[in-house]
Tab-separated table of C-alpha atoms in Angstrom:
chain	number	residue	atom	x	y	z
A	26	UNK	CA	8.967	-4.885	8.436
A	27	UNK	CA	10.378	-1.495	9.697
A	28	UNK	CA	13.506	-1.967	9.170
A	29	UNK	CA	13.168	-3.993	5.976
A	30	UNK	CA	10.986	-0.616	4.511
A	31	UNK	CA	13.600	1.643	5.949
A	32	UNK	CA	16.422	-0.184	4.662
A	33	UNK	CA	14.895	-0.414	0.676
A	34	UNK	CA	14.158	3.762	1.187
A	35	UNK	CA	17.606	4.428	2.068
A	36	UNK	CA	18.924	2.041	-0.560
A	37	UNK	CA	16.674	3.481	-3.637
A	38	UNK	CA	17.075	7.501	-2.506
A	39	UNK	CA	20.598	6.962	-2.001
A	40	UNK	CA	21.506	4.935	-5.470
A	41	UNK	CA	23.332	2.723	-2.985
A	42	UNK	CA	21.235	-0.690	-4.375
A	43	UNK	CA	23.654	-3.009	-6.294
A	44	UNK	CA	22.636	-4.966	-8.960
A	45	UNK	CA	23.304	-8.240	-7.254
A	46	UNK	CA	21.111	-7.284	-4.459
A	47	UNK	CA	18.348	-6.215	-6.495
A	48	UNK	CA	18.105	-9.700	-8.390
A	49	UNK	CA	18.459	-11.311	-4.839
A	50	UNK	CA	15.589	-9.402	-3.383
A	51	UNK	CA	13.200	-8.910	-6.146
A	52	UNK	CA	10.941	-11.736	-5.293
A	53	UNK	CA	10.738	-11.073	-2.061
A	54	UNK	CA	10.401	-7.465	-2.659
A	55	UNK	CA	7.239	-8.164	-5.014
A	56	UNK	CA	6.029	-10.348	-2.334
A	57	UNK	CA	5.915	-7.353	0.162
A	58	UNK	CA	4.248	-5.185	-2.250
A	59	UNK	CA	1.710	-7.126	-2.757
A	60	UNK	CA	0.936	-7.398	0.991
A	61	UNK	CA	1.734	-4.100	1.345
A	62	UNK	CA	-1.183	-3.353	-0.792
A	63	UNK	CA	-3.762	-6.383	0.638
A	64	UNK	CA	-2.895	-4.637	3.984
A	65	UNK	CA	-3.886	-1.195	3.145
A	66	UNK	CA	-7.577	-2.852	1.488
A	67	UNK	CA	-7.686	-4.230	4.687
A	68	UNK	CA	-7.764	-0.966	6.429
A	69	UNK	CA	-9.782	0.772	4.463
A	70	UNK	CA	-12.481	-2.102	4.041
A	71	UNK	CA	-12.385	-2.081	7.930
A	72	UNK	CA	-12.668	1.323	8.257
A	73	UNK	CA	-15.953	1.155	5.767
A	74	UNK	CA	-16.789	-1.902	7.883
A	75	UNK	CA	-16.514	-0.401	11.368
A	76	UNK	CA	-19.010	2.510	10.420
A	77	UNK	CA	-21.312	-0.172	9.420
A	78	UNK	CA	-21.209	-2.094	12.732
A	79	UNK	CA	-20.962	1.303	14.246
A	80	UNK	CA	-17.933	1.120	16.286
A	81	UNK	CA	-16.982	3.929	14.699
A	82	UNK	CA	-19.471	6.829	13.942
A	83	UNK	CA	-20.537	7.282	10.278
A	84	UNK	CA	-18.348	10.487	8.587
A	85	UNK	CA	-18.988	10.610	4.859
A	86	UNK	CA	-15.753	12.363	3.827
A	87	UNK	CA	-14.286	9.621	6.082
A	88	UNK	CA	-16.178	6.959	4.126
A	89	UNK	CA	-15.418	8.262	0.901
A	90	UNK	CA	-12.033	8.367	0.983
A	91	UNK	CA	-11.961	5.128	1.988
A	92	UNK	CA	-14.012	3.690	-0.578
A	93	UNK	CA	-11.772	5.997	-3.008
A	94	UNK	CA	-8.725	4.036	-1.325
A	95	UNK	CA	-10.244	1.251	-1.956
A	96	UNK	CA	-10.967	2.022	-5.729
A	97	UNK	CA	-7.028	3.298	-6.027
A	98	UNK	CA	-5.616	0.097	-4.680
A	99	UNK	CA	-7.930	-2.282	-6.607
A	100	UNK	CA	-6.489	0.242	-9.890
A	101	UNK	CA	-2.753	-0.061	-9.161
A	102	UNK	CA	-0.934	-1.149	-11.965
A	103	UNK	CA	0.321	-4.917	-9.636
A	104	UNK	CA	1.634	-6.782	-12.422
A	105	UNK	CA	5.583	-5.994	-10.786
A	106	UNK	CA	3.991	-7.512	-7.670
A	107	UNK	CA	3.505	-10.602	-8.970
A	108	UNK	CA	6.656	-11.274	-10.717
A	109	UNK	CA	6.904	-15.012	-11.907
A	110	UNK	CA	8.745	-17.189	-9.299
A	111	UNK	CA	7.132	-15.158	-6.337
A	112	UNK	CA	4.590	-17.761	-5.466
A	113	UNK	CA	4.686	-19.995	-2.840
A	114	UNK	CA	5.527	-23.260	-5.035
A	115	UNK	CA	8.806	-20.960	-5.498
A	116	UNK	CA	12.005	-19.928	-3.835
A	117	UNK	CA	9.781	-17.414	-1.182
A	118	UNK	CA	8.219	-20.555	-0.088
A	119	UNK	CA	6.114	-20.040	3.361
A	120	UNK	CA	6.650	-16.511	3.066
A	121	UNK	CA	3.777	-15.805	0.650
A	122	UNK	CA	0.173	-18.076	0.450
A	123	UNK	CA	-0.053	-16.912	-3.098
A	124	UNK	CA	-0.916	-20.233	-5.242
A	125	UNK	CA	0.926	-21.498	-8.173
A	126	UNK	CA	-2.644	-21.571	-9.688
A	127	UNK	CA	-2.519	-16.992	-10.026
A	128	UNK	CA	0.562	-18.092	-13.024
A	129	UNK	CA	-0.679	-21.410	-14.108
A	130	UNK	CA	-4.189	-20.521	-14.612
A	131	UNK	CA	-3.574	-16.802	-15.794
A	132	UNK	CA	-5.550	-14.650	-16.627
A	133	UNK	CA	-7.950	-16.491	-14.224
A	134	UNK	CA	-7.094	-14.271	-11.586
A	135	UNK	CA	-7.525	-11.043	-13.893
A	136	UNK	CA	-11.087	-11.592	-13.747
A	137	UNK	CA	-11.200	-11.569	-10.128
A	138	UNK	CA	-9.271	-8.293	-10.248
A	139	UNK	CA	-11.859	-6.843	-12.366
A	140	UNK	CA	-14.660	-7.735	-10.020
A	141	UNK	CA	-12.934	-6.100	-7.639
A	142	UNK	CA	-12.933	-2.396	-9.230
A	143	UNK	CA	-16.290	-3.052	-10.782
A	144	UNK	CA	-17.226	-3.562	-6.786
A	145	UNK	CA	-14.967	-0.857	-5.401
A	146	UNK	CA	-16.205	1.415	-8.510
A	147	UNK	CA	-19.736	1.137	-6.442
A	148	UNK	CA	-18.631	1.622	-3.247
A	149	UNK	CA	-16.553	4.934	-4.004
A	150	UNK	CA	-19.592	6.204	-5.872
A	151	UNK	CA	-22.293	5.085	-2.675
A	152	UNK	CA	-20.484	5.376	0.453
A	153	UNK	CA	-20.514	9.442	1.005
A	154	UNK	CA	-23.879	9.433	0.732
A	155	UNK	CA	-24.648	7.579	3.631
A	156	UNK	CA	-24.375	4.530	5.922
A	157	UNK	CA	-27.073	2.576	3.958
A	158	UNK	CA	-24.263	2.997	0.992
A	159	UNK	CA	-21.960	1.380	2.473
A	160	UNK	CA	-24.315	-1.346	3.820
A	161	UNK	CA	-25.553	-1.611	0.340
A	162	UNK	CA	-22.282	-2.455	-1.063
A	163	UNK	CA	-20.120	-3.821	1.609
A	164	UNK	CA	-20.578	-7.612	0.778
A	165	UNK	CA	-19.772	-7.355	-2.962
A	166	UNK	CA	-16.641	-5.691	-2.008
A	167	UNK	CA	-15.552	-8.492	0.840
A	168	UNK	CA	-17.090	-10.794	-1.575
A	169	UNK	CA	-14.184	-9.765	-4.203
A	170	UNK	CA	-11.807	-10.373	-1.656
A	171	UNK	CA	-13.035	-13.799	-0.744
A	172	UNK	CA	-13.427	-14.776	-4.245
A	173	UNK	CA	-9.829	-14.479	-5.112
A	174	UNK	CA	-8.905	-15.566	-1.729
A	175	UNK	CA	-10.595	-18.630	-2.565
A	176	UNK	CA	-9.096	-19.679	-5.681
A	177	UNK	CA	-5.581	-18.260	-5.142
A	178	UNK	CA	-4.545	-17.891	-1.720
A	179	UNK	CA	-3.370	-20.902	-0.218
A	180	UNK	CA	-4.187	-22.166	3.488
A	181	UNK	CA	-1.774	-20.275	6.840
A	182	UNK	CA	1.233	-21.890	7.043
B	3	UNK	CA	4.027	-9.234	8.786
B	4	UNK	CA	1.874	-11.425	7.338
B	5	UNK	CA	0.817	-13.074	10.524
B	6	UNK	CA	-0.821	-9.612	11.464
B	7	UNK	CA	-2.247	-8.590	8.143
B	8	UNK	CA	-4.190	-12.561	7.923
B	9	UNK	CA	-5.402	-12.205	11.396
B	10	UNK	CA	-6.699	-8.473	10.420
B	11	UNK	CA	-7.941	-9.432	6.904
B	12	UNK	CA	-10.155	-12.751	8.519
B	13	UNK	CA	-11.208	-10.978	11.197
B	14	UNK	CA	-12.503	-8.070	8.739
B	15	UNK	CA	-14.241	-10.212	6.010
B	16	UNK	CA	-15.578	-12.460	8.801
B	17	UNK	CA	-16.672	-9.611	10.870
B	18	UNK	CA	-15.511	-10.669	14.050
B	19	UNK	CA	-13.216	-8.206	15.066
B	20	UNK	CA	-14.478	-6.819	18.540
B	21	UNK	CA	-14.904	-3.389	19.312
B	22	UNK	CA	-12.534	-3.726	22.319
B	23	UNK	CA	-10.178	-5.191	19.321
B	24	UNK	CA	-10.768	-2.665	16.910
B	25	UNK	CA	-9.865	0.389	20.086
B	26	UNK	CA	-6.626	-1.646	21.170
B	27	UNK	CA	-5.066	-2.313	17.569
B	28	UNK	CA	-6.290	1.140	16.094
B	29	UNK	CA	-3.264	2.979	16.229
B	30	UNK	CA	-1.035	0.395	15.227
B	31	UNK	CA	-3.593	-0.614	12.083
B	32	UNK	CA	-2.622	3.506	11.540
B	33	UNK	CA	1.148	2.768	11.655
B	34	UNK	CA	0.853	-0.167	9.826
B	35	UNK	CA	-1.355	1.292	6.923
B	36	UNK	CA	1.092	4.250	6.131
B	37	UNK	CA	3.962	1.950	6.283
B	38	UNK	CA	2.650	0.206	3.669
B	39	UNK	CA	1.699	2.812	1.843
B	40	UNK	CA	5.609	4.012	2.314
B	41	UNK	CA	6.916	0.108	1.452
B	42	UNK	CA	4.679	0.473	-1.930
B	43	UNK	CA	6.271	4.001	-2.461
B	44	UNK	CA	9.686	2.839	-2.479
B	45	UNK	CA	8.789	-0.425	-4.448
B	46	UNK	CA	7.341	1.826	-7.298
B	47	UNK	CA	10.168	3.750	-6.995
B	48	UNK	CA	12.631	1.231	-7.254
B	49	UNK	CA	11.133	0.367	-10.147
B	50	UNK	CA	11.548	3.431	-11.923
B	51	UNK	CA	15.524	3.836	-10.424
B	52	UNK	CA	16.311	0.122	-11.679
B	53	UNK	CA	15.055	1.269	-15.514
B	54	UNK	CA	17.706	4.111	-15.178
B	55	UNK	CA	20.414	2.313	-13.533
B	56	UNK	CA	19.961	-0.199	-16.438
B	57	UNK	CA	19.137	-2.921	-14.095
B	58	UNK	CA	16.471	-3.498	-15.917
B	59	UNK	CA	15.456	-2.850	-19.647
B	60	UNK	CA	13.446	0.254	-19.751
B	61	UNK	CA	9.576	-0.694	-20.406
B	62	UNK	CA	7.355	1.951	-21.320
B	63	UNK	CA	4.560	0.476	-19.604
B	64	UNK	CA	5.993	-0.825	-16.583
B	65	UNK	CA	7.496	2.235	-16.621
B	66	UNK	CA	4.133	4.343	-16.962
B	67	UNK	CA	2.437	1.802	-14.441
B	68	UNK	CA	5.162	2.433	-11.779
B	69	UNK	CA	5.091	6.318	-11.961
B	70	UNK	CA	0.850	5.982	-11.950
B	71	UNK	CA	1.038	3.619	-9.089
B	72	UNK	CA	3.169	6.542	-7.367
B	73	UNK	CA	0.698	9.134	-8.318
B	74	UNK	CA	-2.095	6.844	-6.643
B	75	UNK	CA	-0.517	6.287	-3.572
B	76	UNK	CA	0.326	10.121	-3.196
B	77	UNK	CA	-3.499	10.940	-3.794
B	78	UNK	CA	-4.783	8.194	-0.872
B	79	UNK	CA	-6.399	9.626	1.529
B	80	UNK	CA	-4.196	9.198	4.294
B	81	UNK	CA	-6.072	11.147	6.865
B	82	UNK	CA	-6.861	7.925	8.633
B	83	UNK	CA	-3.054	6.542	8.568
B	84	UNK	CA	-1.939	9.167	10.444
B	85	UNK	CA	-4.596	9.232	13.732
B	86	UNK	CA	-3.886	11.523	15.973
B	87	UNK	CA	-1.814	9.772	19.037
B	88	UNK	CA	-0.422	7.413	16.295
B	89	UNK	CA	3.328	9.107	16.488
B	90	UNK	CA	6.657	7.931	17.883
B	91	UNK	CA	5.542	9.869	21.238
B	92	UNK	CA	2.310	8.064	21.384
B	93	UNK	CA	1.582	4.288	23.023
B	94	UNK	CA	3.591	3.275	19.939
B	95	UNK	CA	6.966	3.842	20.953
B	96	UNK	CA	9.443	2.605	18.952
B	97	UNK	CA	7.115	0.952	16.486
B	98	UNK	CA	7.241	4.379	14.115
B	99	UNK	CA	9.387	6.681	13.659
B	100	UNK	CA	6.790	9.340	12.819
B	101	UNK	CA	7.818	12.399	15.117
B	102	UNK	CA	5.038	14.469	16.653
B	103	UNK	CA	5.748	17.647	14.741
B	104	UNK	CA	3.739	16.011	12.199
B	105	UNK	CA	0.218	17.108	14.778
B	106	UNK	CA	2.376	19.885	16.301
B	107	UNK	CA	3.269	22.042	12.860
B	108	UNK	CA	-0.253	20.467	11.109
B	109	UNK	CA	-0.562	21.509	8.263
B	110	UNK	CA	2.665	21.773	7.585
B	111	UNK	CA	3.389	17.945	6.299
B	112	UNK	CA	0.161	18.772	4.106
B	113	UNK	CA	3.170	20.978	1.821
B	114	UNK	CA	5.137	17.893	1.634
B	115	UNK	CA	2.475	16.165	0.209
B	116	UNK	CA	1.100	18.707	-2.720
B	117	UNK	CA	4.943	18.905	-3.366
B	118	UNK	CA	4.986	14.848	-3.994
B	119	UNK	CA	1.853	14.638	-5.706
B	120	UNK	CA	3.106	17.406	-8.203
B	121	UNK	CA	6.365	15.341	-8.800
B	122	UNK	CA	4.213	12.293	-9.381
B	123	UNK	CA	2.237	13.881	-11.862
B	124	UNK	CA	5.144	14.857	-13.974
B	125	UNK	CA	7.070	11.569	-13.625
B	126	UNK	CA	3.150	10.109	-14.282
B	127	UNK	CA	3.268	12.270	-17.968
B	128	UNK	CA	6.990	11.240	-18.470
B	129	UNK	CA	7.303	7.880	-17.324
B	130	UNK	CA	5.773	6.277	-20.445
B	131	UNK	CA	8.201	8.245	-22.804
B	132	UNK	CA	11.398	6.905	-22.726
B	133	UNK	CA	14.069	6.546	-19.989
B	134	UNK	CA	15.146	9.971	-20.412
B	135	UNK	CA	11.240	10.777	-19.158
B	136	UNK	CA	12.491	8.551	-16.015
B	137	UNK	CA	15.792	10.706	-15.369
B	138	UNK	CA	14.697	14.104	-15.982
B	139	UNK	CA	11.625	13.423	-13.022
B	140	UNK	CA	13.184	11.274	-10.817
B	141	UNK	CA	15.211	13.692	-8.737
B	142	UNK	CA	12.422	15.560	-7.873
B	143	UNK	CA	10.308	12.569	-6.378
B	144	UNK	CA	13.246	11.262	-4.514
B	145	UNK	CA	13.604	14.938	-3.078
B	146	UNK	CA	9.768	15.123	-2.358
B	147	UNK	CA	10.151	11.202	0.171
B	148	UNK	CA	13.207	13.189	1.065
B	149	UNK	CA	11.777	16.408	2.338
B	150	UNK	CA	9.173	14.604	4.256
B	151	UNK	CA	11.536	12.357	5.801
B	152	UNK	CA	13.663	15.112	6.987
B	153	UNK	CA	11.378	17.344	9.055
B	154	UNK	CA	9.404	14.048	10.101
B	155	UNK	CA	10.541	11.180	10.397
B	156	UNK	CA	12.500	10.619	12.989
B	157	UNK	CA	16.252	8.275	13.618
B	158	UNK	CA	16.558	5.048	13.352
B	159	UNK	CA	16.077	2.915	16.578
C-alpha cells in the first residue's frame, strides 16, 4: 500500500502521470479511495469505541474530533470513488467486496449514506460532552456501517 | 490492505478487539490511518490535475467535490494518526517513512498544515469555477504536500 500511495504522490506532484496510465489505474485507484476512507471510519469509530470499553481513558477533545472525523468522512463528496466498473462483478474482481447491487440498485445505497451523517451528525454533536455521549450514540453509528455492509458489501474472498 | 482494514472493521463493529489487541496494533492503526488520509489526498488531487491535463473533461462539481474533499481531509483531526512513537524510528521501522523531527521540531509540522488548509480553501472557492479556478490554485496545494514531505518524510526504502 506504501509504495502504491508513494508512487501515485510522486506521479500527481510531479505531472509525470500519462494518460494511458491514468485510464489503466482509475478503477483500481477509486477502489483504494474508497478503502482508504472505510479505513480511516474505522479508526475513528474505534477510537470512540475504545473510550467506551475503556481501554483507553475518556478525553473529550479526543472524542470530539473523532466524532468530527467521523462526520467529515461520512460528508466527503465519494461519488469518484465509486466510479462505474469498480465493483467486484468488474475488472477489480477480488480486489474490492463492493456488490454490483451499490450501481444496479442506485440510489439504494444513497440512503444508507444519509443515515450515516444523520448518525455521525449526533455523535459529533454528543461525544465531547461525555462518555455517556458516546455510549448514547455508538450503536446507531456501527449500525450505519452494518446496514450498508449488509446490503452492499459482499462476503471475504 | 484490505485483509487488515476487514479484520479491524469486524473486530470494531463486533467489539471484540482485545485490549492486548488494541496496545499491539495501535501504532500501526496510527500509520495506517494517516496513510490513508495521504492515499485520499493524492486521489482528490489527481482528480483536480487530470481536469487540467485534459484527461478528463473539466466538471464543475466533481471539480468543487474534489477540492472540498481536500479541504476535509486537511481539517481531520489528525492528532491521533500521528501517536507519539508512531515514526520511522519507532517499533515501526520501515513501515513509515514519517521521520522523528515531526515530535522533535513539534509544532513545527503544525505550519505545514495551516499552510495546506489555506491552499485548500482557495482551491475549495475556485474549484467550482472553471478550469482556470483549477490552475491558478493548484500549484500552491501541490507545494503545501510538498513542503511537508520535504522536512518530514523521509526516503524511500
Amino acid at each position: 500500500m506504501k509504495k502504491v500511495f508513494t508512487l501515485a504522490a510522486t506521479a500527481l506532484l510531479l505531472g509525470s502521470l500519462t494518460s494511458t496510465a491514468l485510464a489503466d489505474g482509475h478503477l483500481k485507484q477509486a477502489a483504494e479511495a474508497r478503502q482508504s476512507a472505510m479505513k480511516l471510519y474505522a479508526f475513528s469509530l474505534g477510537q470512540l469505541g475504545a473510550m467506551v470499553k475503556g481501554e483507553i481513558p475518556y478525553d473529550a477533545a479526543a472524542a470530539e474530533g473523532a466524532a468530527k472525523n467521523l462526520l467529515a468522512l461520512a460528508t466527503l463528496d465519494q461519488s469518484a470513488f465509486w466510479s462505474a466498473g469498480s465493483g467486484s462483478d468488474g475488472a477489480l474482481g477480488s480486489m474490492t467486496r463492493a456488490k454490483p447491487e451499490i450501481w444496479s440498485t442506485y440510489p439504494a445505497v444513497v440512503e444508507k449514506s444519509k443515515a450515516m451523517v444523520a448518525a455521525a451528525e449526533e455523535m459529533a454533536a454528543a461525544a465531547g460532552t461525555g462518555v455517556d455521549g458516546i455510549k448514547a450514540n455508538i450503536g446507531k453509528v456501527g449500525g450505519a456501517c452494518k446496514a450498508c455492509h449488509d446490503d452492499f458489501r459482499g462476503p471475504k474472498q
